[in-house]
C-alpha positions as protocol buffer text, in pm:
chain_id: "A"
residue {
  index: 1
  type: MET
  ca { x: -19616 y: -7470 z: -6449 }
}
residue {
  index: 2
  type: GLY
  ca { x: -19387 y: -7209 z: -6309 }
}
residue {
  index: 3
  type: ASN
  ca { x: -19341 y: -6879 z: -6473 }
}
residue {
  index: 4
  type: PRO
  ca { x: -19493 y: -6986 z: -6809 }
}
residue {
  index: 5
  type: LYS
  ca { x: -19505 y: -6769 z: -7127 }
}
residue {
  index: 6
  type: ILE
  ca { x: -19815 y: -6792 z: -7351 }
}
residue {
  index: 7
  type: TYR
  ca { x: -19802 y: -6718 z: -7735 }
}
residue {
  index: 8
  type: LYS
  ca { x: -20091 y: -6691 z: -7935 }
}
residue {
  index: 9
  type: LEU
  ca { x: -20157 y: -6570 z: -8291 }
}
residue {
  index: 10
  type: SER
  ca { x: -20144 y: -6198 z: -8270 }
}
residue {
  index: 11
  type: ILE
  ca { x: -20450 y: -6029 z: -8383 }
}
residue {
  index: 12
  type: SER
  ca { x: -20261 y: -5697 z: -8471 }
}
residue {
  index: 13
  type: LYS
  ca { x: -19985 y: -5889 z: -8635 }
}
residue {
  index: 14
  type: LEU
  ca { x: -20238 y: -6086 z: -8840 }
}
residue {
  index: 15
  type: ALA
  ca { x: -20450 y: -5773 z: -8941 }
}
residue {
  index: 16
  type: MET
  ca { x: -20119 y: -5587 z: -9065 }
}
residue {
  index: 17
  type: ARG
  ca { x: -20031 y: -5872 z: -9265 }
}
residue {
  index: 18
  type: ILE
  ca { x: -20365 y: -5910 z: -9437 }
}
residue {
  index: 19
  type: LEU
  ca { x: -20381 y: -5516 z: -9497 }
}
residue {
  index: 20
  type: PHE
  ca { x: -20044 y: -5519 z: -9633 }
}
residue {
  index: 21
  type: ILE
  ca { x: -20151 y: -5816 z: -9865 }
}
residue {
  index: 22
  type: LEU
  ca { x: -20446 y: -5655 z: -9977 }
}
residue {
  index: 23
  type: MET
  ca { x: -20236 y: -5330 z: -10049 }
}
residue {
  index: 24
  type: LEU
  ca { x: -20017 y: -5538 z: -10275 }
}
residue {
  index: 25
  type: LEU
  ca { x: -20335 y: -5691 z: -10410 }
}
residue {
  index: 26
  type: PHE
  ca { x: -20472 y: -5364 z: -10518 }
}
residue {
  index: 27
  type: LEU
  ca { x: -20135 y: -5225 z: -10641 }
}
residue {
  index: 28
  type: ASN
  ca { x: -20128 y: -5536 z: -10875 }
}
residue {
  index: 29
  type: LEU
  ca { x: -20485 y: -5475 z: -11012 }
}
residue {
  index: 30
  type: VAL
  ca { x: -20387 y: -5118 z: -11067 }
}
residue {
  index: 31
  type: MET
  ca { x: -20095 y: -5226 z: -11275 }
}
residue {
  index: 32
  type: ILE
  ca { x: -20299 y: -5470 z: -11456 }
}
residue {
  index: 33
  type: TYR
  ca { x: -20539 y: -5194 z: -11559 }
}
residue {
  index: 34
  type: ILE
  ca { x: -20267 y: -4954 z: -11672 }
}
residue {
  index: 35
  type: ALA
  ca { x: -20094 y: -5227 z: -11886 }
}
residue {
  index: 36
  type: PHE
  ca { x: -20413 y: -5306 z: -12040 }
}
residue {
  index: 37
  type: ASN
  ca { x: -20481 y: -4952 z: -12133 }
}
residue {
  index: 38
  type: ALA
  ca { x: -20135 y: -4920 z: -12242 }
}
residue {
  index: 39
  type: LEU
  ca { x: -20164 y: -5205 z: -12470 }
}
residue {
  index: 40
  type: GLN
  ca { x: -20438 y: -5066 z: -12657 }
}
residue {
  index: 41
  type: GLY
  ca { x: -20194 y: -4814 z: -12790 }
}
residue {
  index: 42
  type: PHE
  ca { x: -20108 y: -5075 z: -13054 }
}
residue {
  index: 43
  type: LEU
  ca { x: -20490 y: -5066 z: -13161 }
}
residue {
  index: 44
  type: ASN
  ca { x: -20465 y: -4680 z: -13188 }
}
residue {
  index: 45
  type: GLN
  ca { x: -20145 y: -4674 z: -13386 }
}
residue {
  index: 46
  type: ASN
  ca { x: -19954 y: -4533 z: -13104 }
}
residue {
  index: 47
  type: ASN
  ca { x: -19663 y: -4773 z: -13097 }
}
residue {
  index: 48
  type: LYS
  ca { x: -19482 y: -4577 z: -12799 }
}
residue {
  index: 49
  type: LEU
  ca { x: -19765 y: -4630 z: -12549 }
}
residue {
  index: 50
  type: GLY
  ca { x: -19780 y: -4988 z: -12677 }
}
residue {
  index: 51
  type: TYR
  ca { x: -19443 y: -5042 z: -12590 }
}
residue {
  index: 52
  type: ILE
  ca { x: -19482 y: -4874 z: -12263 }
}
residue {
  index: 53
  type: GLY
  ca { x: -19768 y: -5135 z: -12211 }
}
residue {
  index: 54
  type: ILE
  ca { x: -19543 y: -5429 z: -12285 }
}
residue {
  index: 55
  type: VAL
  ca { x: -19287 y: -5306 z: -12020 }
}
residue {
  index: 56
  type: ILE
  ca { x: -19564 y: -5267 z: -11776 }
}
residue {
  index: 57
  type: THR
  ca { x: -19723 y: -5617 z: -11858 }
}
residue {
  index: 58
  type: LEU
  ca { x: -19368 y: -5767 z: -11810 }
}
residue {
  index: 59
  type: LEU
  ca { x: -19345 y: -5586 z: -11468 }
}
residue {
  index: 60
  type: THR
  ca { x: -19714 y: -5686 z: -11387 }
}
residue {
  index: 61
  type: LEU
  ca { x: -19605 y: -6069 z: -11451 }
}
residue {
  index: 62
  type: TYR
  ca { x: -19308 y: -6032 z: -11218 }
}
residue {
  index: 63
  type: THR
  ca { x: -19506 y: -5852 z: -10952 }
}
residue {
  index: 64
  type: THR
  ca { x: -19804 y: -6121 z: -10964 }
}
residue {
  index: 65
  type: TYR
  ca { x: -19551 y: -6393 z: -10933 }
}
residue {
  index: 66
  type: TYR
  ca { x: -19381 y: -6229 z: -10640 }
}
residue {
  index: 67
  type: PHE
  ca { x: -19688 y: -6110 z: -10440 }
}
residue {
  index: 68
  type: GLY
  ca { x: -19841 y: -6473 z: -10502 }
}
residue {
  index: 69
  type: THR
  ca { x: -19543 y: -6631 z: -10334 }
}
residue {
  index: 70
  type: ILE
  ca { x: -19584 y: -6375 z: -10046 }
}
residue {
  index: 71
  type: LEU
  ca { x: -19963 y: -6488 z: -10033 }
}
residue {
  index: 72
  type: VAL
  ca { x: -19891 y: -6860 z: -10040 }
}
residue {
  index: 73
  type: LEU
  ca { x: -19652 y: -6819 z: -9761 }
}
residue {
  index: 74
  type: PHE
  ca { x: -19872 y: -6604 z: -9556 }
}
residue {
  index: 75
  type: LEU
  ca { x: -20183 y: -6851 z: -9604 }
}
residue {
  index: 76
  type: GLN
  ca { x: -19961 y: -7169 z: -9515 }
}
residue {
  index: 77
  type: PHE
  ca { x: -19828 y: -7024 z: -9205 }
}
residue {
  index: 78
  type: TYR
  ca { x: -20179 y: -6885 z: -9116 }
}
residue {
  index: 79
  type: ILE
  ca { x: -20341 y: -7230 z: -9144 }
}
residue {
  index: 80
  type: ASN
  ca { x: -20039 y: -7409 z: -8956 }
}
residue {
  index: 81
  type: GLU
  ca { x: -20105 y: -7150 z: -8669 }
}
residue {
  index: 82
  type: LYS
  ca { x: -20484 y: -7113 z: -8669 }
}
residue {
  index: 83
  type: GLY
  ca { x: -20639 y: -7197 z: -8341 }
}
residue {
  index: 84
  type: LYS
  ca { x: -20289 y: -7293 z: -8183 }
}
residue {
  index: 85
  type: CYS
  ca { x: -20159 y: -7154 z: -7854 }
}
residue {
  index: 86
  type: ILE
  ca { x: -19788 y: -7230 z: -7736 }
}
residue {
  index: 87
  type: THR
  ca { x: -19703 y: -7221 z: -7366 }
}
residue {
  index: 88
  type: ILE
  ca { x: -19347 y: -7231 z: -7265 }
}
residue {
  index: 89
  type: ASP
  ca { x: -19252 y: -7323 z: -6918 }
}
residue {
  index: 90
  type: SER
  ca { x: -18850 y: -7262 z: -6882 }
}
residue {
  index: 91
  type: VAL
  ca { x: -18856 y: -7368 z: -6487 }
}
residue {
  index: 92
  type: ASN
  ca { x: -18975 y: -7702 z: -6583 }
}
residue {
  index: 93
  type: ASN
  ca { x: -18833 y: -7724 z: -6949 }
}
residue {
  index: 94
  type: GLU
  ca { x: -19157 y: -7777 z: -7109 }
}
residue {
  index: 95
  type: LEU
  ca { x: -19343 y: -7673 z: -7418 }
}
residue {
  index: 96
  type: VAL
  ca { x: -19713 y: -7713 z: -7457 }
}
residue {
  index: 97
  type: ILE
  ca { x: -19886 y: -7689 z: -7797 }
}
residue {
  index: 98
  type: GLU
  ca { x: -20225 y: -7646 z: -7742 }
}
residue {
  index: 99
  type: THR
  ca { x: -20507 y: -7688 z: -8041 }
}
residue {
  index: 100
  type: LYS
  ca { x: -20862 y: -7748 z: -8045 }
}
residue {
  index: 101
  type: ASN
  ca { x: -20850 y: -8132 z: -8073 }
}
residue {
  index: 102
  type: GLU
  ca { x: -20523 y: -8195 z: -7822 }
}
residue {
  index: 103
  type: ASN
  ca { x: -20259 y: -8078 z: -7599 }
}
residue {
  index: 104
  type: ILE
  ca { x: -19918 y: -8177 z: -7677 }
}
residue {
  index: 105
  type: ILE
  ca { x: -19650 y: -8150 z: -7413 }
}
residue {
  index: 106
  type: ILE
  ca { x: -19283 y: -8169 z: -7514 }
}
residue {
  index: 107
  type: THR
  ca { x: -19012 y: -8195 z: -7297 }
}
residue {
  index: 108
  type: GLU
  ca { x: -18636 y: -8213 z: -7364 }
}
residue {
  index: 109
  type: LYS
  ca { x: -18622 y: -8573 z: -7363 }
}
residue {
  index: 110
  type: ASP
  ca { x: -18885 y: -8602 z: -7611 }
}
residue {
  index: 111
  type: LEU
  ca { x: -18684 y: -8402 z: -7870 }
}
residue {
  index: 112
  type: MET
  ca { x: -18437 y: -8521 z: -8132 }
}
residue {
  index: 113
  type: SER
  ca { x: -18365 y: -8199 z: -8252 }
}
residue {
  index: 114
  type: ILE
  ca { x: -18478 y: -7821 z: -8332 }
}
residue {
  index: 115
  type: GLU
  ca { x: -18461 y: -7723 z: -8683 }
}
residue {
  index: 116
  type: PHE
  ca { x: -18456 y: -7340 z: -8744 }
}
residue {
  index: 117
  type: ASN
  ca { x: -18571 y: -7270 z: -9084 }
}
residue {
  index: 118
  type: LEU
  ca { x: -18447 y: -6903 z: -9138 }
}
residue {
  index: 119
  type: SER
  ca { x: -18453 y: -6703 z: -9472 }
}
residue {
  index: 120
  type: ASN
  ca { x: -18128 y: -6618 z: -9625 }
}
residue {
  index: 121
  type: LYS
  ca { x: -18296 y: -6343 z: -9811 }
}
residue {
  index: 122
  type: ASN
  ca { x: -18215 y: -5967 z: -9745 }
}
residue {
  index: 123
  type: SER
  ca { x: -18445 y: -5797 z: -9479 }
}
residue {
  index: 124
  type: LYS
  ca { x: -18565 y: -5578 z: -9792 }
}
residue {
  index: 125
  type: ASN
  ca { x: -18701 y: -5872 z: -9952 }
}
residue {
  index: 126
  type: LEU
  ca { x: -19073 y: -5946 z: -9852 }
}
residue {
  index: 127
  type: THR
  ca { x: -19028 y: -6325 z: -9815 }
}
residue {
  index: 128
  type: SER
  ca { x: -18788 y: -6283 z: -9571 }
}
residue {
  index: 129
  type: GLU
  ca { x: -19025 y: -6235 z: -9292 }
}
residue {
  index: 130
  type: TYR
  ca { x: -19134 y: -6581 z: -9288 }
}
residue {
  index: 131
  type: ASP
  ca { x: -18939 y: -6812 z: -9068 }
}
residue {
  index: 132
  type: PHE
  ca { x: -19043 y: -7120 z: -8860 }
}
residue {
  index: 133
  type: VAL
  ca { x: -18911 y: -7377 z: -8618 }
}
residue {
  index: 134
  type: ARG
  ca { x: -18943 y: -7732 z: -8674 }
}
residue {
  index: 135
  type: LEU
  ca { x: -18930 y: -7958 z: -8342 }
}
residue {
  index: 136
  type: ASN
  ca { x: -18843 y: -8309 z: -8433 }
}
residue {
  index: 137
  type: THR
  ca { x: -18917 y: -8578 z: -8179 }
}
residue {
  index: 138
  type: ILE
  ca { x: -18780 y: -8914 z: -8090 }
}
residue {
  index: 139
  type: SER
  ca { x: -19098 y: -9081 z: -8202 }
}
residue {
  index: 140
  type: GLY
  ca { x: -19079 y: -8928 z: -8544 }
}
residue {
  index: 141
  type: GLU
  ca { x: -19339 y: -8619 z: -8501 }
}
residue {
  index: 142
  type: ASN
  ca { x: -19279 y: -8304 z: -8634 }
}
residue {
  index: 143
  type: TYR
  ca { x: -19434 y: -7994 z: -8487 }
}
residue {
  index: 144
  type: VAL
  ca { x: -19402 y: -7660 z: -8670 }
}
residue {
  index: 145
  type: ILE
  ca { x: -19419 y: -7311 z: -8496 }
}
residue {
  index: 146
  type: THR
  ca { x: -19398 y: -7026 z: -8733 }
}
residue {
  index: 147
  type: ASN
  ca { x: -19309 y: -6652 z: -8652 }
}
residue {
  index: 148
  type: LEU
  ca { x: -19665 y: -6565 z: -8654 }
}
residue {
  index: 149
  type: ILE
  ca { x: -19695 y: -6686 z: -8311 }
}
residue {
  index: 150
  type: MET
  ca { x: -19347 y: -6655 z: -8167 }
}
residue {
  index: 151
  type: ARG
  ca { x: -19016 y: -6556 z: -8262 }
}
residue {
  index: 152
  type: SER
  ca { x: -18751 y: -6838 z: -8300 }
}
residue {
  index: 153
  type: GLN
  ca { x: -18509 y: -6671 z: -8034 }
}
residue {
  index: 154
  type: GLU
  ca { x: -18759 y: -6764 z: -7779 }
}
residue {
  index: 155
  type: PHE
  ca { x: -18619 y: -7101 z: -7802 }
}
residue {
  index: 156
  type: ASP
  ca { x: -18281 y: -6943 z: -7665 }
}
residue {
  index: 157
  type: GLN
  ca { x: -18403 y: -7003 z: -7294 }
}
residue {
  index: 158
  type: ILE
  ca { x: -18556 y: -7365 z: -7336 }
}
residue {
  index: 159
  type: PHE
  ca { x: -18444 y: -7712 z: -7441 }
}
residue {
  index: 160
  type: ILE
  ca { x: -18066 y: -7581 z: -7420 }
}
residue {
  index: 161
  type: LYS
  ca { x: -17926 y: -7955 z: -7440 }
}
residue {
  index: 162
  type: THR
  ca { x: -18115 y: -8038 z: -7774 }
}
residue {
  index: 163
  type: LYS
  ca { x: -17916 y: -8061 z: -8085 }
}
residue {
  index: 164
  type: ARG
  ca { x: -18018 y: -7723 z: -8295 }
}
residue {
  index: 165
  type: ILE
  ca { x: -18004 y: -7735 z: -8693 }
}
residue {
  index: 166
  type: ILE
  ca { x: -17995 y: -7407 z: -8868 }
}
residue {
  index: 167
  type: LYS
  ca { x: -18136 y: -7425 z: -9226 }
}
residue {
  index: 168
  type: LEU
  ca { x: -18097 y: -7102 z: -9439 }
}
residue {
  index: 169
  type: ASN
  ca { x: -18347 y: -7121 z: -9720 }
}
residue {
  index: 170
  type: ASN
  ca { x: -18449 y: -6871 z: -10002 }
}
residue {
  index: 171
  type: LEU
  ca { x: -18833 y: -6954 z: -9930 }
}
residue {
  index: 172
  type: ASN
  ca { x: -18950 y: -7135 z: -9606 }
}
residue {
  index: 173
  type: LEU
  ca { x: -19220 y: -7311 z: -9735 }
}
residue {
  index: 174
  type: ILE
  ca { x: -19370 y: -7589 z: -9467 }
}
residue {
  index: 175
  type: SER
  ca { x: -19375 y: -7927 z: -9600 }
}
residue {
  index: 176
  type: LYS
  ca { x: -19683 y: -8137 z: -9587 }
}
residue {
  index: 177
  type: ASN
  ca { x: -19574 y: -8385 z: -9330 }
}
residue {
  index: 178
  type: CYS
  ca { x: -19558 y: -8151 z: -9037 }
}
residue {
  index: 179
  type: SER
  ca { x: -19825 y: -8051 z: -8773 }
}
C-alpha cells in the first residue's frame, strides 16, 4: 500500500468520553438525592420544599432519559469499534477494515454507496457528537465506521466516484444488520 493512513480507537478520546459520561452519571445521582430529600418536605408539612422536590424530580426524569440516550449511543458506538483498525490507502483507492477475526479489503468497485449518517441537532446537543458512515457493498454487506475511529470527512479523498447518500437524523443509532 502506498501512503496509507491508519485509524484506531483513540484511547484519549475514549477516556474523555467515559469521564464525561461518569460526570453526567454523578450529576444525575446528586439530583436524585436532592429530589428525594426535597420530597420529604411533604412529610414534614413543608409544602414549599415538597413542590421544589416535584420540580427537581421531573428535571431528574428528563436528565435520566437524556443521559441514558447518550450512554446507549456511546456503548453502541464503542462496541461497534472495539478491536477495529481502519487503513485508508488513497493511492490504491482501498479501505481495509481489520478486526481480530478478519481483514476486509474494500475497493471502489466493491461499493454500491457510502451513507453518511449525520446528526441534525445543534452542536450544543450532546447527541450531535455521534455520527457514522455506512459502506454498502454490491454483495449486500454493510460496514459501519463511527466517528470514534475517524471523522466522515476522511472519505473525501477516497471512493470519489461512489454514490454518496447523506442522512440527517435526530439520533444516529446503528441498526443491528451492520458489521
